[in-house]
Amino acid sequence: MRPLLRTFLILVAAGFALPALAAPLSYRLEADGSRVGFEVGFNAGSIQGTFPVTAADLTLDFERAANSRAHVVLDASGASANIPFATQAMKSDGVLATHSFPAITFEGRDFRRDGDAATVSGMITIRGQTRPLTLTARVFRPQGTDPGYRDRLAVQLTGTVRRSDFGATGFADMVGDEVHLKILARLVRTP
């Protein structure tokens, strides 16, 4: 065999043996089992509730976290709380004003790994007001899968917003300012 042809064949074979460079992966949110939960102080207790997710466009790069992106839209008008009158109060003009601002959006643009966790920083828009928000994220794969498995994942995100930063100051004499977010996103990789 000619030396040039042999060298070419070795290079081609080596190319197939090398792992492909990791690329950002796109995901869709699996509504079943996903939830955007919140908790806020209420007198001596708390109000807990959820927001439905209208849309989610997620791209995750596990090798270069900075290439990751997230765009999430929540249905503020579909929010519900564990106390019936709190659901109505939450949708009122003094809080979320859902008749004028039916959606809450989050644009995650800065993803950073921090050991087994990550931080996701971006901008959240509530009541037409846009402010920065940083969430702490942990990614989980199904039990029994290998460490490189990426097809179906669960992501837990936590963070806090101050409702006064968005003009949602209604019922301040009874309801706390800090709203604690606890989000569970079940993701399925898209082709």
GROMACS .gro file of C-alpha atoms in nm:
model
  191
    1MET     CA    1   0.000   0.000   0.000
    2ARG     CA    2   0.129   0.344  -0.084
    3PRO     CA    3   0.251   0.545   0.219
    4LEU     CA    4   0.025   0.842   0.138
    5LEU     CA    5  -0.286   0.622   0.107
    6ARG     CA    6  -0.196   0.434   0.427
    7THR     CA    7  -0.153   0.765   0.616
    8PHE     CA    8  -0.490   0.886   0.485
    9LEU     CA    9  -0.667   0.566   0.597
   10ILE     CA   10  -0.507   0.584   0.945
   11LEU     CA   11  -0.621   0.947   0.984
   12VAL     CA   12  -0.975   0.861   0.873
   13ALA     CA   13  -0.992   0.565   1.114
   14ALA     CA   14  -0.855   0.780   1.397
   15GLY     CA   15  -1.115   1.046   1.323
   16PHE     CA   16  -1.399   0.796   1.370
   17ALA     CA   17  -1.245   0.670   1.693
   18LEU     CA   18  -1.225   1.017   1.853
   19PRO     CA   19  -1.526   1.128   2.054
   20ALA     CA   20  -1.731   1.391   1.880
   21LEU     CA   21  -1.697   1.740   2.016
   22ALA     CA   22  -1.985   1.808   2.251
   23ALA     CA   23  -2.237   2.055   2.118
   24PRO     CA   24  -2.525   2.239   2.280
   25LEU     CA   25  -2.834   2.018   2.312
   26SER     CA   26  -3.193   2.136   2.269
   27TYR     CA   27  -3.465   2.028   2.508
   28ARG     CA   28  -3.840   2.055   2.539
   29LEU     CA   29  -4.017   2.078   2.870
   30GLU     CA   30  -4.226   1.776   2.961
   31ALA     CA   31  -4.532   1.929   3.126
   32ASP     CA   32  -4.623   1.611   3.313
   33GLY     CA   33  -4.419   1.620   3.631
   34SER     CA   34  -4.280   1.973   3.581
   35ARG     CA   35  -4.388   2.254   3.810
   36VAL     CA   36  -4.304   2.613   3.888
   37GLY     CA   37  -4.375   2.652   4.256
   38PHE     CA   38  -4.360   2.953   4.486
   39GLU     CA   39  -4.389   3.028   4.856
   40VAL     CA   40  -4.439   3.364   5.025
   41GLY     CA   41  -4.493   3.457   5.389
   42PHE     CA   42  -4.852   3.521   5.495
   43ASN     CA   43  -4.916   3.646   5.850
   44ALA     CA   44  -4.771   3.367   6.069
   45GLY     CA   45  -4.775   3.106   5.789
   46SER     CA   46  -4.719   3.097   5.418
   47ILE     CA   47  -4.895   3.087   5.083
   48GLN     CA   48  -4.780   2.824   4.837
   49GLY     CA   49  -4.878   2.787   4.475
   50THR     CA   50  -4.784   2.716   4.117
   51PHE     CA   51  -4.768   2.879   3.775
   52PRO     CA   52  -4.841   2.688   3.454
   53VAL     CA   53  -4.565   2.695   3.191
   54THR     CA   54  -4.681   2.829   2.855
   55ALA     CA   55  -4.356   2.781   2.662
   56ALA     CA   56  -3.997   2.674   2.722
   57ASP     CA   57  -3.704   2.680   2.482
   58LEU     CA   58  -3.390   2.536   2.640
   59THR     CA   59  -3.041   2.474   2.507
   60LEU     CA   60  -2.785   2.318   2.741
   61ASP     CA   61  -2.413   2.278   2.677
   62PHE     CA   62  -2.265   2.045   2.938
   63GLU     CA   63  -1.905   2.109   2.829
   64ARG     CA   64  -1.924   2.487   2.796
   65ALA     CA   65  -2.202   2.609   3.026
   66ALA     CA   66  -2.171   2.964   2.889
   67ASN     CA   67  -2.325   2.841   2.560
   68SER     CA   68  -2.649   2.742   2.736
   69ARG     CA   69  -2.970   2.943   2.697
   70ALA     CA   70  -3.324   2.935   2.837
   71HIS     CA   71  -3.644   3.117   2.745
   72VAL     CA   72  -3.943   3.036   2.965
   73VAL     CA   73  -4.294   3.184   2.963
   74LEU     CA   74  -4.530   3.134   3.258
   75ASP     CA   75  -4.906   3.187   3.254
   76ALA     CA   76  -4.953   3.438   3.536
   77SER     CA   77  -5.331   3.438   3.483
   78GLY     CA   78  -5.335   3.061   3.547
   79ALA     CA   79  -5.151   3.084   3.880
   80SER     CA   80  -5.307   2.910   4.175
   81ALA     CA   81  -5.244   2.920   4.550
   82ASN     CA   82  -5.321   2.683   4.836
   83ILE     CA   83  -5.558   2.943   4.985
   84PRO     CA   84  -5.851   3.018   4.749
   85PHE     CA   85  -5.882   3.391   4.821
   86ALA     CA   86  -5.504   3.425   4.775
   87THR     CA   87  -5.536   3.306   4.415
   88GLN     CA   88  -5.773   3.594   4.335
   89ALA     CA   89  -5.569   3.847   4.534
   90MET     CA   90  -5.252   3.738   4.354
   91LYS     CA   91  -5.412   3.810   4.013
   92SER     CA   92  -5.543   4.154   4.123
   93ASP     CA   93  -5.411   4.493   4.010
   94GLY     CA   94  -5.216   4.532   4.335
   95VAL     CA   95  -5.010   4.217   4.277
   96LEU     CA   96  -4.967   4.053   3.933
   97ALA     CA   97  -5.230   4.256   3.740
   98THR     CA   98  -5.287   3.954   3.517
   99HIS     CA   99  -5.553   4.122   3.301
  100SER     CA  100  -5.280   4.362   3.178
  101PHE     CA  101  -4.978   4.132   3.219
  102PRO     CA  102  -5.089   3.771   3.165
  103ALA     CA  103  -4.736   3.631   3.126
  104ILE     CA  104  -4.413   3.615   3.324
  105THR     CA  105  -4.098   3.558   3.117
  106PHE     CA  106  -3.745   3.455   3.202
  107GLU     CA  107  -3.445   3.480   2.969
  108GLY     CA  108  -3.150   3.284   3.108
  109ARG     CA  109  -2.827   3.397   2.941
  110ASP     CA  110  -2.544   3.335   3.188
  111PHE     CA  111  -2.493   2.973   3.294
  112ARG     CA  112  -2.201   2.885   3.523
  113ARG     CA  113  -2.102   2.552   3.671
  114ASP     CA  114  -2.031   2.544   4.041
  115GLY     CA  115  -1.928   2.189   4.136
  116ASP     CA  116  -2.236   1.966   4.120
  117ALA     CA  117  -2.462   2.269   4.083
  118ALA     CA  118  -2.484   2.564   3.847
  119THR     CA  119  -2.613   2.919   3.851
  120VAL     CA  120  -2.842   3.055   3.584
  121SER     CA  121  -2.858   3.433   3.560
  122GLY     CA  122  -3.088   3.626   3.337
  123MET     CA  123  -3.376   3.868   3.325
  124ILE     CA  124  -3.727   3.808   3.455
  125THR     CA  125  -4.025   4.019   3.351
  126ILE     CA  126  -4.321   4.050   3.587
  127ARG     CA  127  -4.594   4.315   3.545
  128GLY     CA  128  -4.399   4.460   3.252
  129GLN     CA  129  -4.097   4.528   3.477
  130THR     CA  130  -3.771   4.351   3.387
  131ARG     CA  131  -3.513   4.280   3.656
  132PRO     CA  132  -3.213   4.046   3.698
  133LEU     CA  133  -3.265   3.705   3.856
  134THR     CA  134  -3.015   3.435   3.948
  135LEU     CA  135  -3.129   3.079   4.009
  136THR     CA  136  -2.934   2.787   4.152
  137ALA     CA  137  -2.970   2.474   3.941
  138ARG     CA  138  -2.904   2.105   3.992
  139VAL     CA  139  -2.936   1.854   3.708
  140PHE     CA  140  -3.038   1.493   3.770
  141ARG     CA  141  -3.038   1.199   3.530
  142PRO     CA  142  -3.255   0.889   3.574
  143GLN     CA  143  -3.128   0.639   3.827
  144GLY     CA  144  -2.920   0.364   3.669
  145THR     CA  145  -2.811   0.565   3.363
  146ASP     CA  146  -2.446   0.631   3.282
  147PRO     CA  147  -2.290   0.971   3.367
  148GLY     CA  148  -2.301   1.085   3.003
  149TYR     CA  149  -2.675   1.020   2.962
  150ARG     CA  150  -2.848   1.337   2.840
  151ASP     CA  151  -3.180   1.230   2.680
  152ARG     CA  152  -3.415   1.279   2.978
  153LEU     CA  153  -3.318   1.503   3.267
  154ALA     CA  154  -3.472   1.665   3.572
  155VAL     CA  155  -3.356   2.014   3.669
  156GLN     CA  156  -3.429   2.167   4.007
  157LEU     CA  157  -3.400   2.547   4.022
  158THR     CA  158  -3.434   2.767   4.328
  159GLY     CA  159  -3.420   3.141   4.377
  160THR     CA  160  -3.594   3.443   4.529
  161VAL     CA  161  -3.762   3.753   4.388
  162ARG     CA  162  -3.886   4.056   4.577
  163ARG     CA  163  -4.234   4.140   4.460
  164SER     CA  164  -4.187   4.509   4.544
  165ASP     CA  165  -3.914   4.525   4.275
  166PHE     CA  166  -4.192   4.471   4.019
  167GLY     CA  167  -4.455   4.698   4.172
  168ALA     CA  168  -4.652   4.400   4.310
  169THR     CA  169  -4.698   4.564   4.650
  170GLY     CA  170  -5.065   4.482   4.720
  171PHE     CA  171  -5.153   4.329   5.057
  172ALA     CA  172  -4.808   4.415   5.198
  173ASP     CA  173  -4.956   4.431   5.549
  174MET     CA  174  -5.030   4.055   5.532
  175VAL     CA  175  -4.805   3.909   5.263
  176GLY     CA  176  -4.423   3.906   5.264
  177ASP     CA  177  -4.206   4.070   5.002
  178GLU     CA  178  -3.974   3.779   4.926
  179VAL     CA  179  -4.116   3.511   4.699
  180HIS     CA  180  -3.920   3.187   4.707
  181LEU     CA  181  -3.919   2.993   4.381
  182LYS     CA  182  -3.880   2.618   4.357
  183ILE     CA  183  -3.893   2.486   4.003
  184LEU     CA  184  -3.881   2.127   3.884
  185ALA     CA  185  -3.831   2.097   3.509
  186ARG     CA  186  -3.846   1.759   3.339
  187LEU     CA  187  -3.662   1.786   3.009
  188VAL     CA  188  -3.661   1.566   2.700
  189ARG     CA  189  -3.389   1.608   2.440
  190THR     CA  190  -3.516   1.711   2.096
  191PRO     CA  191  -3.352   1.598   1.773
   0.00000   0.00000   0.00000
